[in-house]
Amino acid sequence: MTIEQRLADVRTRVNKAAAEAGREPDSVQLVAVSKTFDAEHIRPVIAAGQRIFGENRVQEAQGKWPELKQETGGIELHLIGPLQSNKAADAVALFDVIETVDREKIARTLSDEAKRQGRTPRFYVQVNTGLEPQKAGIAPDDVAAFLTLCRGEIGMAVEGLMCIPPADENPGPHFALLARLAAENGVDKLSMGMSGDFETAIGFGATSVRVGSAIFGSR
Ligand SMILES: *Cc1c(COP(=O)(O)O)cnc(C)c1O
């Protein structure tokens, strides 16, 4: 299959999963995760009409996206990987959506940088639904207090919640937990689901799915 065919196949599966969940197809955005792939691999996906992309490293994204964004208007770039404070300014400058706000310090730094640069990236809070020690994210029990801090003192409008369920577990309960936390806290967007489980995530209310290998091939 060509990369265009794989993209078309994923779009078809997204639409089918949305229909089966009784949802409108356009209520689910497809974020094409292009990490590790260079501009030559990304251009055909842009040519096929995809405009929303995800990257997990600021430095890697800086190496390819300024040029790709210049070539084609309307690109929306999501940061989906952990963010160090010393990269916050670069992240605010390049990304349109930052999905991995996971601690007070980075929330404050991002908020300050956005004001300083006059940029308005949208922010998601990452939730560690599986309480995995090696994984970033706010613990489910701490989400309400963290959102209060972000929305209040820090002055950051949080648009969504994001999670990466443990690799070796049934993802359904994790997606259900994220959806419940969003509903309880008045958060509209849910970034959940990857190549192996995006249809399940759509069933639990995902408003965006982050799909890499099913589009670009294995890394
Ligand atoms: C790499 C990555 C994805 C995409 O994973 P695939 O299994 O290739 O679809 C999604 N989300 C995050 C946070 C990632 O790092």
JSON list of C-alpha atoms and ligand atoms in Angstrom, two decimals:
[
{"chain": "A", "resi": 1, "resn": "MET", "atom": "CA", "xyz": [0.00, 0.00, 0.00]},
{"chain": "A", "resi": 2, "resn": "THR", "atom": "CA", "xyz": [1.19, 3.53, -0.68]},
{"chain": "A", "resi": 3, "resn": "ILE", "atom": "CA", "xyz": [1.21, 6.15, 2.05]},
{"chain": "A", "resi": 4, "resn": "GLU", "atom": "CA", "xyz": [-1.80, 7.80, 0.36]},
{"chain": "A", "resi": 5, "resn": "GLN", "atom": "CA", "xyz": [-3.72, 4.52, 0.48]},
{"chain": "A", "resi": 6, "resn": "ARG", "atom": "CA", "xyz": [-2.85, 4.01, 4.14]},
{"chain": "A", "resi": 7, "resn": "LEU", "atom": "CA", "xyz": [-4.07, 7.53, 4.95]},
{"chain": "A", "resi": 8, "resn": "ALA", "atom": "CA", "xyz": [-7.31, 6.92, 3.04]},
{"chain": "A", "resi": 9, "resn": "ASP", "atom": "CA", "xyz": [-7.76, 3.61, 4.86]},
{"chain": "A", "resi": 10, "resn": "VAL", "atom": "CA", "xyz": [-7.30, 5.25, 8.28]},
{"chain": "A", "resi": 11, "resn": "ARG", "atom": "CA", "xyz": [-9.77, 8.02, 7.37]},
{"chain": "A", "resi": 12, "resn": "THR", "atom": "CA", "xyz": [-12.32, 5.41, 6.33]},
{"chain": "A", "resi": 13, "resn": "ARG", "atom": "CA", "xyz": [-11.85, 3.55, 9.62]},
{"chain": "A", "resi": 14, "resn": "VAL", "atom": "CA", "xyz": [-12.21, 6.79, 11.63]},
{"chain": "A", "resi": 15, "resn": "ASN", "atom": "CA", "xyz": [-15.47, 7.61, 9.85]},
{"chain": "A", "resi": 16, "resn": "LYS", "atom": "CA", "xyz": [-16.80, 4.08, 10.33]},
{"chain": "A", "resi": 17, "resn": "ALA", "atom": "CA", "xyz": [-15.96, 4.08, 14.04]},
{"chain": "A", "resi": 18, "resn": "ALA", "atom": "CA", "xyz": [-17.66, 7.47, 14.43]},
{"chain": "A", "resi": 19, "resn": "ALA", "atom": "CA", "xyz": [-20.77, 6.24, 12.62]},
{"chain": "A", "resi": 20, "resn": "GLU", "atom": "CA", "xyz": [-20.89, 3.11, 14.79]},
{"chain": "A", "resi": 21, "resn": "ALA", "atom": "CA", "xyz": [-20.69, 5.31, 17.89]},
{"chain": "A", "resi": 22, "resn": "GLY", "atom": "CA", "xyz": [-23.56, 7.44, 16.55]},
{"chain": "A", "resi": 23, "resn": "ARG", "atom": "CA", "xyz": [-21.25, 10.41, 16.10]},
{"chain": "A", "resi": 24, "resn": "GLU", "atom": "CA", "xyz": [-20.67, 12.80, 13.19]},
{"chain": "A", "resi": 25, "resn": "PRO", "atom": "CA", "xyz": [-17.52, 11.94, 11.20]},
{"chain": "A", "resi": 26, "resn": "ASP", "atom": "CA", "xyz": [-16.23, 15.50, 11.57]},
{"chain": "A", "resi": 27, "resn": "SER", "atom": "CA", "xyz": [-16.45, 15.28, 15.37]},
{"chain": "A", "resi": 28, "resn": "VAL", "atom": "CA", "xyz": [-13.21, 13.27, 15.28]},
{"chain": "A", "resi": 29, "resn": "GLN", "atom": "CA", "xyz": [-9.99, 14.88, 14.07]},
{"chain": "A", "resi": 30, "resn": "LEU", "atom": "CA", "xyz": [-7.17, 12.77, 12.71]},
{"chain": "A", "resi": 31, "resn": "VAL", "atom": "CA", "xyz": [-3.73, 13.83, 13.95]},
{"chain": "A", "resi": 32, "resn": "ALA", "atom": "CA", "xyz": [-1.13, 12.20, 11.69]},
{"chain": "A", "resi": 33, "resn": "VAL", "atom": "CA", "xyz": [1.91, 11.46, 13.86]},
{"chain": "A", "resi": 34, "resn": "SER", "atom": "CA", "xyz": [4.96, 12.09, 11.70]},
{"chain": "A", "resi": 35, "resn": "LYS", "atom": "CA", "xyz": [7.72, 11.64, 14.32]},
{"chain": "A", "resi": 36, "resn": "THR", "atom": "CA", "xyz": [10.91, 10.04, 12.94]},
{"chain": "A", "resi": 37, "resn": "PHE", "atom": "CA", "xyz": [9.75, 10.63, 9.34]},
{"chain": "A", "resi": 38, "resn": "ASP", "atom": "CA", "xyz": [11.43, 13.33, 7.29]},
{"chain": "A", "resi": 39, "resn": "ALA", "atom": "CA", "xyz": [9.84, 15.96, 5.05]},
{"chain": "A", "resi": 40, "resn": "GLU", "atom": "CA", "xyz": [10.01, 13.70, 1.97]},
{"chain": "A", "resi": 41, "resn": "HIS", "atom": "CA", "xyz": [7.70, 11.21, 3.68]},
{"chain": "A", "resi": 42, "resn": "ILE", "atom": "CA", "xyz": [5.37, 13.90, 5.02]},
{"chain": "A", "resi": 43, "resn": "ARG", "atom": "CA", "xyz": [4.81, 15.83, 1.76]},
{"chain": "A", "resi": 44, "resn": "PRO", "atom": "CA", "xyz": [2.66, 13.09, 0.10]},
{"chain": "A", "resi": 45, "resn": "VAL", "atom": "CA", "xyz": [0.42, 13.04, 3.18]},
{"chain": "A", "resi": 46, "resn": "ILE", "atom": "CA", "xyz": [0.01, 16.83, 2.98]},
{"chain": "A", "resi": 47, "resn": "ALA", "atom": "CA", "xyz": [-0.65, 16.50, -0.77]},
{"chain": "A", "resi": 48, "resn": "ALA", "atom": "CA", "xyz": [-3.39, 13.96, 0.04]},
{"chain": "A", "resi": 49, "resn": "GLY", "atom": "CA", "xyz": [-5.15, 16.66, 2.07]},
{"chain": "A", "resi": 50, "resn": "GLN", "atom": "CA", "xyz": [-4.00, 15.95, 5.64]},
{"chain": "A", "resi": 51, "resn": "ARG", "atom": "CA", "xyz": [-3.40, 19.17, 7.59]},
{"chain": "A", "resi": 52, "resn": "ILE", "atom": "CA", "xyz": [-3.13, 18.13, 11.26]},
{"chain": "A", "resi": 53, "resn": "PHE", "atom": "CA", "xyz": [0.16, 16.55, 12.35]},
{"chain": "A", "resi": 54, "resn": "GLY", "atom": "CA", "xyz": [1.73, 15.45, 15.62]},
{"chain": "A", "resi": 55, "resn": "GLU", "atom": "CA", "xyz": [5.38, 15.41, 16.69]},
{"chain": "A", "resi": 56, "resn": "ASN", "atom": "CA", "xyz": [6.86, 14.29, 19.99]},
{"chain": "A", "resi": 57, "resn": "ARG", "atom": "CA", "xyz": [10.16, 16.21, 20.01]},
{"chain": "A", "resi": 58, "resn": "VAL", "atom": "CA", "xyz": [10.52, 19.97, 19.70]},
{"chain": "A", "resi": 59, "resn": "GLN", "atom": "CA", "xyz": [13.98, 19.85, 18.17]},
{"chain": "A", "resi": 60, "resn": "GLU", "atom": "CA", "xyz": [13.05, 17.26, 15.55]},
{"chain": "A", "resi": 61, "resn": "ALA", "atom": "CA", "xyz": [9.95, 19.25, 14.60]},
{"chain": "A", "resi": 62, "resn": "GLN", "atom": "CA", "xyz": [12.01, 22.43, 14.24]},
{"chain": "A", "resi": 63, "resn": "GLY", "atom": "CA", "xyz": [14.09, 20.64, 11.63]},
{"chain": "A", "resi": 64, "resn": "LYS", "atom": "CA", "xyz": [11.24, 20.01, 9.22]},
{"chain": "A", "resi": 65, "resn": "TRP", "atom": "CA", "xyz": [8.03, 21.90, 10.02]},
{"chain": "A", "resi": 66, "resn": "PRO", "atom": "CA", "xyz": [8.95, 25.56, 9.47]},
{"chain": "A", "resi": 67, "resn": "GLU", "atom": "CA", "xyz": [9.63, 24.71, 5.82]},
{"chain": "A", "resi": 68, "resn": "LEU", "atom": "CA", "xyz": [6.61, 22.41, 5.43]},
{"chain": "A", "resi": 69, "resn": "LYS", "atom": "CA", "xyz": [4.35, 25.03, 7.05]},
{"chain": "A", "resi": 70, "resn": "GLN", "atom": "CA", "xyz": [5.66, 27.62, 4.63]},
{"chain": "A", "resi": 71, "resn": "GLU", "atom": "CA", "xyz": [4.99, 25.39, 1.62]},
{"chain": "A", "resi": 72, "resn": "THR", "atom": "CA", "xyz": [1.37, 24.72, 2.57]},
{"chain": "A", "resi": 73, "resn": "GLY", "atom": "CA", "xyz": [-0.98, 26.98, 4.49]},
{"chain": "A", "resi": 74, "resn": "GLY", "atom": "CA", "xyz": [-3.36, 25.76, 7.15]},
{"chain": "A", "resi": 75, "resn": "ILE", "atom": "CA", "xyz": [-1.09, 23.21, 8.79]},
{"chain": "A", "resi": 76, "resn": "GLU", "atom": "CA", "xyz": [-1.91, 22.56, 12.45]},
{"chain": "A", "resi": 77, "resn": "LEU", "atom": "CA", "xyz": [0.96, 21.09, 14.47]},
{"chain": "A", "resi": 78, "resn": "HIS", "atom": "CA", "xyz": [0.44, 19.26, 17.78]},
{"chain": "A", "resi": 79, "resn": "LEU", "atom": "CA", "xyz": [3.15, 18.57, 20.35]},
{"chain": "A", "resi": 80, "resn": "ILE", "atom": "CA", "xyz": [2.42, 15.13, 21.82]},
{"chain": "A", "resi": 81, "resn": "GLY", "atom": "CA", "xyz": [5.70, 14.38, 23.63]},
{"chain": "A", "resi": 82, "resn": "PRO", "atom": "CA", "xyz": [7.17, 15.47, 26.95]},
{"chain": "A", "resi": 83, "resn": "LEU", "atom": "CA", "xyz": [8.32, 19.06, 27.14]},
{"chain": "A", "resi": 84, "resn": "GLN", "atom": "CA", "xyz": [11.33, 20.44, 29.04]},
{"chain": "A", "resi": 85, "resn": "SER", "atom": "CA", "xyz": [11.14, 24.00, 30.35]},
{"chain": "A", "resi": 86, "resn": "ASN", "atom": "CA", "xyz": [14.14, 25.09, 28.29]},
{"chain": "A", "resi": 87, "resn": "LYS", "atom": "CA", "xyz": [12.22, 24.14, 25.10]},
{"chain": "A", "resi": 88, "resn": "ALA", "atom": "CA", "xyz": [8.99, 25.89, 26.07]},
{"chain": "A", "resi": 89, "resn": "ALA", "atom": "CA", "xyz": [9.71, 29.06, 24.08]},
{"chain": "A", "resi": 90, "resn": "ASP", "atom": "CA", "xyz": [10.49, 27.06, 20.94]},
{"chain": "A", "resi": 91, "resn": "ALA", "atom": "CA", "xyz": [7.38, 24.92, 21.45]},
{"chain": "A", "resi": 92, "resn": "VAL", "atom": "CA", "xyz": [5.14, 27.99, 21.78]},
{"chain": "A", "resi": 93, "resn": "ALA", "atom": "CA", "xyz": [6.68, 29.48, 18.63]},
{"chain": "A", "resi": 94, "resn": "LEU", "atom": "CA", "xyz": [6.16, 26.37, 16.46]},
{"chain": "A", "resi": 95, "resn": "PHE", "atom": "CA", "xyz": [3.20, 24.36, 17.77]},
{"chain": "A", "resi": 96, "resn": "ASP", "atom": "CA", "xyz": [-0.48, 25.22, 17.44]},
{"chain": "A", "resi": 97, "resn": "VAL", "atom": "CA", "xyz": [-1.61, 22.73, 20.07]},
{"chain": "A", "resi": 98, "resn": "ILE", "atom": "CA", "xyz": [0.48, 21.57, 23.05]},
{"chain": "A", "resi": 99, "resn": "GLU", "atom": "CA", "xyz": [-1.05, 18.35, 24.40]},
{"chain": "A", "resi": 100, "resn": "THR", "atom": "CA", "xyz": [1.44, 17.52, 27.13]},
{"chain": "A", "resi": 101, "resn": "VAL", "atom": "CA", "xyz": [0.99, 20.07, 29.91]},
{"chain": "A", "resi": 102, "resn": "ASP", "atom": "CA", "xyz": [1.81, 17.78, 32.84]},
{"chain": "A", "resi": 103, "resn": "ARG", "atom": "CA", "xyz": [3.07, 19.91, 35.76]},
{"chain": "A", "resi": 104, "resn": "GLU", "atom": "CA", "xyz": [2.71, 23.32, 37.34]},
{"chain": "A", "resi": 105, "resn": "LYS", "atom": "CA", "xyz": [6.11, 24.62, 36.30]},
{"chain": "A", "resi": 106, "resn": "ILE", "atom": "CA", "xyz": [5.62, 23.90, 32.60]},
{"chain": "A", "resi": 107, "resn": "ALA", "atom": "CA", "xyz": [2.09, 25.35, 32.70]},
{"chain": "A", "resi": 108, "resn": "ARG", "atom": "CA", "xyz": [3.46, 28.60, 34.13]},
{"chain": "A", "resi": 109, "resn": "THR", "atom": "CA", "xyz": [6.34, 28.74, 31.65]},
{"chain": "A", "resi": 110, "resn": "LEU", "atom": "CA", "xyz": [4.07, 28.04, 28.65]},
{"chain": "A", "resi": 111, "resn": "SER", "atom": "CA", "xyz": [1.54, 30.62, 29.77]},
{"chain": "A", "resi": 112, "resn": "ASP", "atom": "CA", "xyz": [4.26, 33.27, 30.23]},
{"chain": "A", "resi": 113, "resn": "GLU", "atom": "CA", "xyz": [5.83, 32.43, 26.85]},
{"chain": "A", "resi": 114, "resn": "ALA", "atom": "CA", "xyz": [2.53, 32.60, 25.01]},
{"chain": "A", "resi": 115, "resn": "LYS", "atom": "CA", "xyz": [1.91, 36.09, 26.40]},
{"chain": "A", "resi": 116, "resn": "ARG", "atom": "CA", "xyz": [5.47, 37.19, 25.68]},
{"chain": "A", "resi": 117, "resn": "GLN", "atom": "CA", "xyz": [5.32, 35.98, 22.06]},
{"chain": "A", "resi": 118, "resn": "GLY", "atom": "CA", "xyz": [1.73, 37.08, 21.47]},
{"chain": "A", "resi": 119, "resn": "ARG", "atom": "CA", "xyz": [0.88, 33.53, 20.44]},
{"chain": "A", "resi": 120, "resn": "THR", "atom": "CA", "xyz": [-2.25, 31.60, 21.39]},
{"chain": "A", "resi": 121, "resn": "PRO", "atom": "CA", "xyz": [-1.48, 27.90, 21.20]},
{"chain": "A", "resi": 122, "resn": "ARG", "atom": "CA", "xyz": [-4.24, 25.64, 22.55]},
{"chain": "A", "resi": 123, "resn": "PHE", "atom": "CA", "xyz": [-3.38, 23.51, 25.58]},
{"chain": "A", "resi": 124, "resn": "TYR", "atom": "CA", "xyz": [-4.25, 19.98, 26.70]},
{"chain": "A", "resi": 125, "resn": "VAL", "atom": "CA", "xyz": [-3.40, 18.44, 30.05]},
{"chain": "A", "resi": 126, "resn": "GLN", "atom": "CA", "xyz": [-1.82, 14.99, 29.90]},
{"chain": "A", "resi": 127, "resn": "VAL", "atom": "CA", "xyz": [-3.30, 12.53, 32.38]},
{"chain": "A", "resi": 128, "resn": "ASN", "atom": "CA", "xyz": [-1.41, 9.46, 33.58]},
{"chain": "A", "resi": 129, "resn": "THR", "atom": "CA", "xyz": [-4.50, 7.24, 33.67]},
{"chain": "A", "resi": 130, "resn": "GLY", "atom": "CA", "xyz": [-2.46, 4.12, 34.46]},
{"chain": "A", "resi": 131, "resn": "LEU", "atom": "CA", "xyz": [-0.36, 5.82, 37.19]},
{"chain": "A", "resi": 132, "resn": "GLU", "atom": "CA", "xyz": [2.75, 4.51, 35.44]},
{"chain": "A", "resi": 133, "resn": "PRO", "atom": "CA", "xyz": [5.92, 5.80, 37.14]},
{"chain": "A", "resi": 134, "resn": "GLN", "atom": "CA", "xyz": [7.84, 6.15, 33.86]},
{"chain": "A", "resi": 135, "resn": "LYS", "atom": "CA", "xyz": [5.03, 8.06, 32.14]},
{"chain": "A", "resi": 136, "resn": "ALA", "atom": "CA", "xyz": [4.32, 11.78, 32.34]},
{"chain": "A", "resi": 137, "resn": "GLY", "atom": "CA", "xyz": [0.96, 13.17, 33.26]},
{"chain": "A", "resi": 138, "resn": "ILE", "atom": "CA", "xyz": [-1.21, 14.37, 36.10]},
{"chain": "A", "resi": 139, "resn": "ALA", "atom": "CA", "xyz": [-2.65, 11.61, 38.32]},
{"chain": "A", "resi": 140, "resn": "PRO", "atom": "CA", "xyz": [-6.41, 11.23, 37.79]},
{"chain": "A", "resi": 141, "resn": "ASP", "atom": "CA", "xyz": [-7.13, 12.26, 41.41]},
{"chain": "A", "resi": 142, "resn": "ASP", "atom": "CA", "xyz": [-5.18, 15.49, 40.91]},
{"chain": "A", "resi": 143, "resn": "VAL", "atom": "CA", "xyz": [-6.77, 16.59, 37.64]},
{"chain": "A", "resi": 144, "resn": "ALA", "atom": "CA", "xyz": [-9.49, 18.78, 39.15]},
{"chain": "A", "resi": 145, "resn": "ALA", "atom": "CA", "xyz": [-7.05, 20.73, 41.35]},
{"chain": "A", "resi": 146, "resn": "PHE", "atom": "CA", "xyz": [-4.55, 21.10, 38.50]},
{"chain": "A", "resi": 147, "resn": "LEU", "atom": "CA", "xyz": [-7.23, 22.44, 36.15]},
{"chain": "A", "resi": 148, "resn": "THR", "atom": "CA", "xyz": [-8.33, 24.92, 38.81]},
{"chain": "A", "resi": 149, "resn": "LEU", "atom": "CA", "xyz": [-4.73, 26.13, 39.14]},
{"chain": "A", "resi": 150, "resn": "CYS", "atom": "CA", "xyz": [-4.28, 26.42, 35.35]},
{"chain": "A", "resi": 151, "resn": "ARG", "atom": "CA", "xyz": [-7.58, 28.21, 34.76]},
{"chain": "A", "resi": 152, "resn": "GLY", "atom": "CA", "xyz": [-7.22, 30.45, 37.81]},
{"chain": "A", "resi": 153, "resn": "GLU", "atom": "CA", "xyz": [-3.86, 31.68, 38.96]},
{"chain": "A", "resi": 154, "resn": "ILE", "atom": "CA", "xyz": [-1.91, 30.65, 35.84]},
{"chain": "A", "resi": 155, "resn": "GLY", "atom": "CA", "xyz": [-4.50, 32.00, 33.42]},
{"chain": "A", "resi": 156, "resn": "MET", "atom": "CA", "xyz": [-4.23, 29.13, 30.96]},
{"chain": "A", "resi": 157, "resn": "ALA", "atom": "CA", "xyz": [-7.36, 28.03, 29.10]},
{"chain": "A", "resi": 158, "resn": "VAL", "atom": "CA", "xyz": [-7.23, 24.25, 28.93]},
{"chain": "A", "resi": 159, "resn": "GLU", "atom": "CA", "xyz": [-9.06, 22.91, 25.90]},
{"chain": "A", "resi": 160, "resn": "GLY", "atom": "CA", "xyz": [-8.61, 19.17, 26.32]},
{"chain": "A", "resi": 161, "resn": "LEU", "atom": "CA", "xyz": [-7.26, 16.14, 28.12]},
{"chain": "A", "resi": 162, "resn": "MET", "atom": "CA", "xyz": [-4.84, 13.63, 26.63]},
{"chain": "A", "resi": 163, "resn": "CYS", "atom": "CA", "xyz": [-3.77, 10.15, 27.69]},
{"chain": "A", "resi": 164, "resn": "ILE", "atom": "CA", "xyz": [-1.56, 7.26, 26.63]},
{"chain": "A", "resi": 165, "resn": "PRO", "atom": "CA", "xyz": [-2.89, 4.07, 28.24]},
{"chain": "A", "resi": 166, "resn": "PRO", "atom": "CA", "xyz": [-0.42, 1.43, 29.47]},
{"chain": "A", "resi": 167, "resn": "ALA", "atom": "CA", "xyz": [0.75, -0.60, 26.47]},
{"chain": "A", "resi": 168, "resn": "ASP", "atom": "CA", "xyz": [-0.14, -3.94, 28.01]},
{"chain": "A", "resi": 169, "resn": "GLU", "atom": "CA", "xyz": [-3.65, -3.16, 29.21]},
{"chain": "A", "resi": 170, "resn": "ASN", "atom": "CA", "xyz": [-7.10, -3.02, 27.68]},
{"chain": "A", "resi": 171, "resn": "PRO", "atom": "CA", "xyz": [-7.33, 0.69, 26.77]},
{"chain": "A", "resi": 172, "resn": "GLY", "atom": "CA", "xyz": [-11.11, 0.98, 27.15]},
{"chain": "A", "resi": 173, "resn": "PRO", "atom": "CA", "xyz": [-11.19, 1.71, 30.90]},
{"chain": "A", "resi": 174, "resn": "HIS", "atom": "CA", "xyz": [-8.46, 4.36, 30.45]},
{"chain": "A", "resi": 175, "resn": "PHE", "atom": "CA", "xyz": [-10.43, 6.09, 27.69]},
{"chain": "A", "resi": 176, "resn": "ALA", "atom": "CA", "xyz": [-13.56, 5.92, 29.84]},
{"chain": "A", "resi": 177, "resn": "LEU", "atom": "CA", "xyz": [-11.68, 7.47, 32.78]},
{"chain": "A", "resi": 178, "resn": "LEU", "atom": "CA", "xyz": [-10.34, 10.33, 30.62]},
{"chain": "A", "resi": 179, "resn": "ALA", "atom": "CA", "xyz": [-13.83, 10.99, 29.24]},
{"chain": "A", "resi": 180, "resn": "ARG", "atom": "CA", "xyz": [-15.27, 11.06, 32.76]},
{"chain": "A", "resi": 181, "resn": "LEU", "atom": "CA", "xyz": [-12.58, 13.48, 34.02]},
{"chain": "A", "resi": 182, "resn": "ALA", "atom": "CA", "xyz": [-13.25, 15.77, 31.05]},
{"chain": "A", "resi": 183, "resn": "ALA", "atom": "CA", "xyz": [-17.00, 15.75, 31.67]},
{"chain": "A", "resi": 184, "resn": "GLU", "atom": "CA", "xyz": [-16.61, 16.36, 35.41]},
{"chain": "A", "resi": 185, "resn": "ASN", "atom": "CA", "xyz": [-14.29, 19.30, 34.81]},
{"chain": "A", "resi": 186, "resn": "GLY", "atom": "CA", "xyz": [-15.96, 20.96, 31.84]},
{"chain": "A", "resi": 187, "resn": "VAL", "atom": "CA", "xyz": [-13.21, 20.13, 29.36]},
{"chain": "A", "resi": 188, "resn": "ASP", "atom": "CA", "xyz": [-14.39, 19.75, 25.75]},
{"chain": "A", "resi": 189, "resn": "LYS", "atom": "CA", "xyz": [-11.67, 17.86, 23.89]},
{"chain": "A", "resi": 190, "resn": "LEU", "atom": "CA", "xyz": [-10.28, 14.35, 24.32]},
{"chain": "A", "resi": 191, "resn": "SER", "atom": "CA", "xyz": [-7.04, 13.30, 22.62]},
{"chain": "A", "resi": 192, "resn": "MET", "atom": "CA", "xyz": [-6.89, 9.52, 22.89]},
{"chain": "A", "resi": 193, "resn": "GLY", "atom": "CA", "xyz": [-6.32, 6.54, 20.63]},
{"chain": "A", "resi": 194, "resn": "MET", "atom": "CA", "xyz": [-3.33, 5.54, 18.49]},
{"chain": "A", "resi": 195, "resn": "SER", "atom": "CA", "xyz": [-2.84, 3.12, 15.56]},
{"chain": "A", "resi": 196, "resn": "GLY", "atom": "CA", "xyz": [-3.71, 0.06, 17.63]},
{"chain": "A", "resi": 197, "resn": "ASP", "atom": "CA", "xyz": [-6.79, 1.36, 19.41]},
{"chain": "A", "resi": 198, "resn": "PHE", "atom": "CA", "xyz": [-8.20, 4.49, 17.77]},
{"chain": "A", "resi": 199, "resn": "GLU", "atom": "CA", "xyz": [-11.54, 2.89, 16.93]},
{"chain": "A", "resi": 200, "resn": "THR", "atom": "CA", "xyz": [-12.01, 1.96, 20.60]},
{"chain": "A", "resi": 201, "resn": "ALA", "atom": "CA", "xyz": [-11.10, 5.52, 21.62]},
{"chain": "A", "resi": 202, "resn": "ILE", "atom": "CA", "xyz": [-13.69, 6.97, 19.22]},
{"chain": "A", "resi": 203, "resn": "GLY", "atom": "CA", "xyz": [-16.29, 4.72, 20.87]},
{"chain": "A", "resi": 204, "resn": "PHE", "atom": "CA", "xyz": [-15.40, 6.34, 24.20]},
{"chain": "A", "resi": 205, "resn": "GLY", "atom": "CA", "xyz": [-15.65, 9.89, 22.85]},
{"chain": "A", "resi": 206, "resn": "ALA", "atom": "CA", "xyz": [-12.22, 10.79, 21.44]},
{"chain": "A", "resi": 207, "resn": "THR", "atom": "CA", "xyz": [-12.35, 14.12, 19.61]},
{"chain": "A", "resi": 208, "resn": "SER", "atom": "CA", "xyz": [-8.89, 13.53, 18.17]},
{"chain": "A", "resi": 209, "resn": "VAL", "atom": "CA", "xyz": [-6.90, 10.37, 17.53]},
{"chain": "A", "resi": 210, "resn": "ARG", "atom": "CA", "xyz": [-3.11, 10.35, 17.14]},
{"chain": "A", "resi": 211, "resn": "VAL", "atom": "CA", "xyz": [-2.19, 7.89, 14.40]},
{"chain": "A", "resi": 212, "resn": "GLY", "atom": "CA", "xyz": [1.40, 7.29, 13.33]},
{"chain": "A", "resi": 213, "resn": "SER", "atom": "CA", "xyz": [2.43, 3.86, 12.09]},
{"chain": "A", "resi": 214, "resn": "ALA", "atom": "CA", "xyz": [-0.91, 3.01, 10.45]},
{"chain": "A", "resi": 215, "resn": "ILE", "atom": "CA", "xyz": [-0.28, 5.97, 8.12]},
{"chain": "A", "resi": 216, "resn": "PHE", "atom": "CA", "xyz": [3.50, 6.29, 7.83]},
{"chain": "A", "resi": 217, "resn": "GLY", "atom": "CA", "xyz": [4.50, 2.65, 8.36]},
{"chain": "A", "resi": 218, "resn": "SER", "atom": "CA", "xyz": [6.54, 1.19, 11.18]},
{"chain": "A", "resi": 219, "resn": "ARG", "atom": "CA", "xyz": [9.28, 3.27, 12.78]},
{"chain": "B", "resi": 1, "resn": "LIG", "atom": "C1", "xyz": [4.12, 7.88, 18.60]},
{"chain": "B", "resi": 1, "resn": "LIG", "atom": "C2", "xyz": [2.91, 8.36, 19.29]},
{"chain": "B", "resi": 1, "resn": "LIG", "atom": "C3", "xyz": [1.61, 8.13, 18.76]},
{"chain": "B", "resi": 1, "resn": "LIG", "atom": "C4", "xyz": [1.38, 7.33, 17.49]},
{"chain": "B", "resi": 1, "resn": "LIG", "atom": "O1", "xyz": [1.61, 5.98, 17.72]},
{"chain": "B", "resi": 1, "resn": "LIG", "atom": "P1", "xyz": [1.29, 4.87, 16.62]},
{"chain": "B", "resi": 1, "resn": "LIG", "atom": "O2", "xyz": [1.15, 3.62, 17.39]},
{"chain": "B", "resi": 1, "resn": "LIG", "atom": "O3", "xyz": [2.42, 4.88, 15.66]},
{"chain": "B", "resi": 1, "resn": "LIG", "atom": "O4", "xyz": [0.02, 5.27, 15.96]},
{"chain": "B", "resi": 1, "resn": "LIG", "atom": "C5", "xyz": [0.53, 8.63, 19.44]},
{"chain": "B", "resi": 1, "resn": "LIG", "atom": "N1", "xyz": [0.68, 9.34, 20.59]},
{"chain": "B", "resi": 1, "resn": "LIG", "atom": "C6", "xyz": [1.88, 9.60, 21.13]},
{"chain": "B", "resi": 1, "resn": "LIG", "atom": "C7", "xyz": [1.97, 10.39, 22.37]},
{"chain": "B", "resi": 1, "resn": "LIG", "atom": "C8", "xyz": [3.03, 9.12, 20.50]},
{"chain": "B", "resi": 1, "resn": "LIG", "atom": "O5", "xyz": [4.23, 9.38, 21.05]}
]
